[in-house]
């Protein structure tokens, strides 16, 4: 399954709302979709699994939604620490696949 | 505290071999599927392989099939990735991660550079 994320880069200011998109080439079964955040020099951090369930310790300003082939990650109000690269991943089929990433940068 | 520590990376010539290790602690290693994910410099994440908790089931991305072998030693709480016939395009940071689907725990990665 090919995952296509858009936009490639999102330029926003702290306090603004961010909406990231992830589109799958085939339906993702049972909403087996996850979102990760990655900062430079760090390992990815799990934010969302099952399309909409927040991982342990993830602030509620992060929310995930969608089903089938269209998914989104929303950050309700950007904090300075949220500027990073975000990846979606499907785990409904093998091989697992990641999107190419969306960079959220400070405007 | 869950910890995953990769080792074994380095510089290797094209066609060469390398074995990566991942030492796990802070959780019941033998109860979890495990995964290797890689990231080429300046690019995104690529899922490489995973292995069932008992080692009896493995899966690979097409680009490494026949060249890479994932394995584990539950007595040593360790995960491995044997990489043979290495190519320049295998150059990446290799992460081990807990879980066979999504991963809530990741190591810090080990860099593999394939170059002459």
mmCIF file of C-alpha atoms in Angstrom:
data_model
loop_
_atom_site.group_PDB
_atom_site.id
_atom_site.type_symbol
_atom_site.label_atom_id
_atom_site.label_comp_id
_atom_site.label_asym_id
_atom_site.label_seq_id
_atom_site.Cartn_x
_atom_site.Cartn_y
_atom_site.Cartn_z
ATOM 1 C CA UNK A 1 0.000 0.000 0.000
ATOM 2 C CA UNK A 2 1.462 3.367 -1.044
ATOM 3 C CA UNK A 3 0.810 6.219 1.358
ATOM 4 C CA UNK A 4 0.910 9.777 0.009
ATOM 5 C CA UNK A 5 1.156 12.617 2.507
ATOM 6 C CA UNK A 6 0.256 16.211 1.805
ATOM 7 C CA UNK A 7 1.361 18.880 1.917
ATOM 8 C CA UNK A 8 5.075 18.221 1.808
ATOM 9 C CA UNK A 9 5.733 21.246 3.993
ATOM 10 C CA UNK A 10 3.344 23.212 6.171
ATOM 11 C CA UNK A 11 4.465 26.683 7.295
ATOM 12 C CA UNK A 12 2.512 27.846 10.319
ATOM 13 C CA UNK A 13 2.885 29.987 13.437
ATOM 14 C CA UNK A 14 2.659 28.804 17.033
ATOM 15 C CA UNK A 15 -0.953 28.723 18.155
ATOM 16 C CA UNK A 16 -2.284 27.919 14.690
ATOM 17 C CA UNK A 17 -4.072 24.728 13.697
ATOM 18 C CA UNK A 18 -2.294 22.143 11.541
ATOM 19 C CA UNK A 19 -4.057 19.580 9.387
ATOM 20 C CA UNK A 20 -1.968 16.881 7.727
ATOM 21 C CA UNK A 21 -3.304 14.431 5.154
ATOM 22 C CA UNK A 22 -2.403 10.814 4.398
ATOM 23 C CA UNK A 23 -3.981 9.076 1.422
ATOM 24 C CA UNK A 24 -3.615 5.335 0.788
ATOM 25 C CA UNK A 25 -3.516 3.641 -2.601
ATOM 26 C CA UNK A 26 -5.826 0.917 -1.233
ATOM 27 C CA UNK A 27 -8.202 0.758 1.669
ATOM 28 C CA UNK A 28 -6.420 0.356 4.995
ATOM 29 C CA UNK A 29 -8.144 -2.482 6.772
ATOM 30 C CA UNK A 30 -9.662 -1.852 10.192
ATOM 31 C CA UNK A 31 -8.162 1.643 10.217
ATOM 32 C CA UNK A 32 -4.735 0.185 10.926
ATOM 33 C CA UNK A 33 -3.032 3.536 10.522
ATOM 34 C CA UNK A 34 -0.513 5.220 12.804
ATOM 35 C CA UNK A 35 1.096 8.662 12.974
ATOM 36 C CA UNK A 36 4.614 9.440 14.191
ATOM 37 C CA UNK A 37 6.516 12.614 14.966
ATOM 38 C CA UNK A 38 10.242 12.846 14.298
ATOM 39 C CA UNK A 39 12.637 15.615 15.266
ATOM 40 C CA UNK A 40 16.171 15.975 13.843
ATOM 41 C CA UNK A 41 18.570 13.394 15.235
ATOM 42 C CA UNK A 42 15.834 11.566 17.120
ATOM 43 C CA UNK A 43 13.916 8.353 16.677
ATOM 44 C CA UNK A 44 10.264 8.550 15.653
ATOM 45 C CA UNK A 45 7.684 8.948 18.412
ATOM 46 C CA UNK A 46 4.288 7.277 18.168
ATOM 47 C CA UNK A 47 1.416 9.761 18.359
ATOM 48 C CA UNK A 48 -1.673 7.951 17.066
ATOM 49 C CA UNK A 49 -2.602 4.322 16.332
ATOM 50 C CA UNK A 50 -5.819 2.799 15.052
ATOM 51 C CA UNK A 51 -6.321 6.028 13.090
ATOM 52 C CA UNK A 52 -7.651 7.930 16.120
ATOM 53 C CA UNK A 53 -6.302 6.538 19.396
ATOM 54 C CA UNK A 54 -3.673 8.657 21.126
ATOM 55 C CA UNK A 55 -0.593 6.858 22.360
ATOM 56 C CA UNK A 56 0.404 7.030 26.005
ATOM 57 C CA UNK A 57 1.459 10.510 27.096
ATOM 58 C CA UNK A 58 0.447 12.270 23.894
ATOM 59 C CA UNK A 59 -1.270 15.644 24.521
ATOM 60 C CA UNK A 60 -4.898 15.963 23.486
ATOM 61 C CA UNK A 61 -4.081 18.731 20.998
ATOM 62 C CA UNK A 62 -3.107 15.830 18.689
ATOM 63 C CA UNK A 63 -6.015 14.029 17.073
ATOM 64 C CA UNK A 64 -6.362 11.557 14.242
ATOM 65 C CA UNK A 65 -9.307 10.742 12.037
ATOM 66 C CA UNK A 66 -10.290 8.975 8.845
ATOM 67 C CA UNK A 67 -10.950 5.554 7.411
ATOM 68 C CA UNK A 68 -10.601 3.610 4.202
ATOM 69 C CA UNK A 69 -8.100 5.542 2.110
ATOM 70 C CA UNK A 70 -8.209 9.026 3.646
ATOM 71 C CA UNK A 71 -6.737 9.904 7.011
ATOM 72 C CA UNK A 72 -5.697 13.070 8.744
ATOM 73 C CA UNK A 73 -3.727 14.268 11.744
ATOM 74 C CA UNK A 74 -4.765 17.529 13.365
ATOM 75 C CA UNK A 75 -2.762 19.564 15.837
ATOM 76 C CA UNK A 76 -5.291 21.957 17.336
ATOM 77 C CA UNK A 77 -2.870 24.641 18.536
ATOM 78 C CA UNK A 78 0.781 24.367 17.594
ATOM 79 C CA UNK A 79 3.273 24.510 20.435
ATOM 80 C CA UNK A 80 6.955 25.320 19.750
ATOM 81 C CA UNK A 81 7.893 21.678 20.338
ATOM 82 C CA UNK A 82 5.462 20.479 17.636
ATOM 83 C CA UNK A 83 7.563 21.740 14.736
ATOM 84 C CA UNK A 84 8.888 18.497 13.295
ATOM 85 C CA UNK A 85 8.327 15.937 10.538
ATOM 86 C CA UNK A 86 5.226 13.731 10.713
ATOM 87 C CA UNK A 87 4.819 10.316 9.115
ATOM 88 C CA UNK A 88 1.807 8.101 8.630
ATOM 89 C CA UNK A 89 2.185 4.322 8.561
ATOM 90 C CA UNK A 90 -0.221 1.559 7.599
ATOM 91 C CA UNK A 91 -0.027 -1.775 9.382
ATOM 92 C CA UNK A 92 -2.980 -3.539 7.843
ATOM 93 C CA UNK A 93 -0.918 -5.308 5.234
ATOM 94 C CA UNK A 94 2.613 -6.544 4.709
ATOM 95 C CA UNK A 95 4.945 -4.976 3.988
ATOM 96 C CA UNK A 96 4.149 -2.204 6.403
ATOM 97 C CA UNK A 97 4.637 1.151 4.666
ATOM 98 C CA UNK A 98 5.218 4.767 5.626
ATOM 99 C CA UNK A 99 4.240 7.962 3.911
ATOM 100 C CA UNK A 100 7.017 10.254 2.734
ATOM 101 C CA UNK A 101 6.427 12.713 5.559
ATOM 102 C CA UNK A 102 5.091 16.225 6.116
ATOM 103 C CA UNK A 103 7.387 18.836 7.604
ATOM 104 C CA UNK A 104 5.684 21.345 9.885
ATOM 105 C CA UNK A 105 7.904 24.412 10.029
ATOM 106 C CA UNK A 106 7.717 27.747 11.781
ATOM 107 C CA UNK A 107 6.400 30.506 9.561
ATOM 108 C CA UNK B 1 11.856 1.731 31.473
ATOM 109 C CA UNK B 2 11.742 0.273 27.998
ATOM 110 C CA UNK B 3 15.129 0.469 26.289
ATOM 111 C CA UNK B 4 16.279 -0.608 22.839
ATOM 112 C CA UNK B 5 19.948 -0.175 22.010
ATOM 113 C CA UNK B 6 21.231 -0.887 18.517
ATOM 114 C CA UNK B 7 24.837 -1.679 17.673
ATOM 115 C CA UNK B 8 26.920 -3.082 14.848
ATOM 116 C CA UNK B 9 26.688 -0.288 12.317
ATOM 117 C CA UNK B 10 29.663 1.065 10.434
ATOM 118 C CA UNK B 11 31.334 1.492 7.067
ATOM 119 C CA UNK B 12 31.248 -1.495 4.718
ATOM 120 C CA UNK B 13 32.144 -1.931 1.067
ATOM 121 C CA UNK B 14 29.526 -2.743 -1.548
ATOM 122 C CA UNK B 15 28.918 -6.484 -1.584
ATOM 123 C CA UNK B 16 29.977 -6.805 2.020
ATOM 124 C CA UNK B 17 28.105 -7.999 5.098
ATOM 125 C CA UNK B 18 27.186 -6.574 8.471
ATOM 126 C CA UNK B 19 25.222 -7.849 11.458
ATOM 127 C CA UNK B 20 23.186 -5.413 13.502
ATOM 128 C CA UNK B 21 22.101 -6.152 17.052
ATOM 129 C CA UNK B 22 19.431 -4.643 19.256
ATOM 130 C CA UNK B 23 19.557 -5.194 23.016
ATOM 131 C CA UNK B 24 16.161 -4.931 24.686
ATOM 132 C CA UNK B 25 15.386 -4.275 28.339
ATOM 133 C CA UNK B 26 12.552 -3.082 30.544
ATOM 134 C CA UNK B 27 9.861 -5.298 29.032
ATOM 135 C CA UNK B 28 9.081 -8.939 28.321
ATOM 136 C CA UNK B 29 11.005 -9.233 25.050
ATOM 137 C CA UNK B 30 9.795 -12.755 24.262
ATOM 138 C CA UNK B 31 6.165 -11.537 24.232
ATOM 139 C CA UNK B 32 6.577 -8.985 21.443
ATOM 140 C CA UNK B 33 6.964 -8.971 17.708
ATOM 141 C CA UNK B 34 9.968 -6.841 16.728
ATOM 142 C CA UNK B 35 10.725 -4.707 13.699
ATOM 143 C CA UNK B 36 13.635 -3.081 11.859
ATOM 144 C CA UNK B 37 13.024 0.295 10.173
ATOM 145 C CA UNK B 38 15.631 2.290 8.268
ATOM 146 C CA UNK B 39 16.068 5.901 7.201
ATOM 147 C CA UNK B 40 18.451 6.916 4.442
ATOM 148 C CA UNK B 41 20.155 10.287 4.977
ATOM 149 C CA UNK B 42 17.736 13.168 4.535
ATOM 150 C CA UNK B 43 14.831 10.920 3.581
ATOM 151 C CA UNK B 44 11.834 9.262 5.170
ATOM 152 C CA UNK B 45 11.249 6.045 7.069
ATOM 153 C CA UNK B 46 11.294 2.637 5.368
ATOM 154 C CA UNK B 47 9.980 -0.524 7.040
ATOM 155 C CA UNK B 48 12.526 -3.324 6.557
ATOM 156 C CA UNK B 49 11.429 -6.489 8.351
ATOM 157 C CA UNK B 50 9.613 -7.909 11.328
ATOM 158 C CA UNK B 51 9.678 -11.119 13.338
ATOM 159 C CA UNK B 52 7.135 -12.893 15.489
ATOM 160 C CA UNK B 53 7.755 -13.212 19.239
ATOM 161 C CA UNK B 54 8.807 -16.875 18.892
ATOM 162 C CA UNK B 55 10.908 -16.253 15.785
ATOM 163 C CA UNK B 56 8.782 -18.589 13.647
ATOM 164 C CA UNK B 57 7.401 -15.944 11.309
ATOM 165 C CA UNK B 58 9.260 -13.218 9.446
ATOM 166 C CA UNK B 59 8.443 -10.685 6.745
ATOM 167 C CA UNK B 60 10.625 -8.430 4.585
ATOM 168 C CA UNK B 61 10.308 -5.495 2.232
ATOM 169 C CA UNK B 62 10.990 -6.616 -1.350
ATOM 170 C CA UNK B 63 14.200 -4.594 -1.676
ATOM 171 C CA UNK B 64 15.992 -6.691 0.982
ATOM 172 C CA UNK B 65 14.476 -10.135 0.412
ATOM 173 C CA UNK B 66 17.167 -12.758 -0.079
ATOM 174 C CA UNK B 67 19.878 -10.426 1.273
ATOM 175 C CA UNK B 68 18.775 -9.586 4.835
ATOM 176 C CA UNK B 69 17.756 -11.982 7.604
ATOM 177 C CA UNK B 70 15.989 -10.941 10.777
ATOM 178 C CA UNK B 71 16.377 -13.171 13.823
ATOM 179 C CA UNK B 72 16.126 -13.047 17.595
ATOM 180 C CA UNK B 73 17.446 -14.716 20.727
ATOM 181 C CA UNK B 74 14.814 -14.473 23.433
ATOM 182 C CA UNK B 75 17.217 -15.879 26.041
ATOM 183 C CA UNK B 76 19.478 -12.891 25.402
ATOM 184 C CA UNK B 77 16.685 -10.333 24.865
ATOM 185 C CA UNK B 78 18.259 -9.524 21.539
ATOM 186 C CA UNK B 79 17.157 -8.833 17.989
ATOM 187 C CA UNK B 80 19.428 -9.131 14.971
ATOM 188 C CA UNK B 81 19.608 -8.128 11.327
ATOM 189 C CA UNK B 82 22.104 -9.979 9.159
ATOM 190 C CA UNK B 83 22.759 -7.907 6.050
ATOM 191 C CA UNK B 84 24.541 -9.495 3.091
ATOM 192 C CA UNK B 85 25.317 -8.286 -0.438
ATOM 193 C CA UNK B 86 25.082 -4.714 0.754
ATOM 194 C CA UNK B 87 24.454 -1.944 -1.762
ATOM 195 C CA UNK B 88 24.958 1.802 -1.660
ATOM 196 C CA UNK B 89 21.194 2.225 -1.361
ATOM 197 C CA UNK B 90 21.250 0.314 1.934
ATOM 198 C CA UNK B 91 23.064 3.259 3.526
ATOM 199 C CA UNK B 92 20.805 4.409 6.347
ATOM 200 C CA UNK B 93 20.230 4.689 10.059
ATOM 201 C CA UNK B 94 18.706 1.385 11.164
ATOM 202 C CA UNK B 95 16.216 1.452 14.041
ATOM 203 C CA UNK B 96 14.865 -1.481 15.969
ATOM 204 C CA UNK B 97 11.334 -1.025 17.234
ATOM 205 C CA UNK B 98 9.011 -2.971 19.500
ATOM 206 C CA UNK B 99 5.906 -4.400 17.917
ATOM 207 C CA UNK B 100 5.008 -5.944 14.589
ATOM 208 C CA UNK B 101 2.382 -3.419 13.586
ATOM 209 C CA UNK B 102 2.858 0.089 14.958
ATOM 210 C CA UNK B 103 5.743 0.782 17.329
ATOM 211 C CA UNK B 104 5.597 2.725 20.555
ATOM 212 C CA UNK B 105 9.236 2.066 21.481
ATOM 213 C CA UNK B 106 12.258 2.715 19.297
ATOM 214 C CA UNK B 107 15.995 2.596 19.700
ATOM 215 C CA UNK B 108 18.203 5.532 18.770
ATOM 216 C CA UNK B 109 19.473 3.821 15.651
ATOM 217 C CA UNK B 110 22.795 2.695 14.234
ATOM 218 C CA UNK B 111 24.294 4.113 11.042
ATOM 219 C CA UNK B 112 25.250 1.786 8.206
ATOM 220 C CA UNK B 113 27.301 3.297 5.385
ATOM 221 C CA UNK B 114 27.914 1.264 2.244
ATOM 222 C CA UNK B 115 30.708 2.823 0.242
ATOM 223 C CA UNK B 116 34.016 1.978 -1.377
#
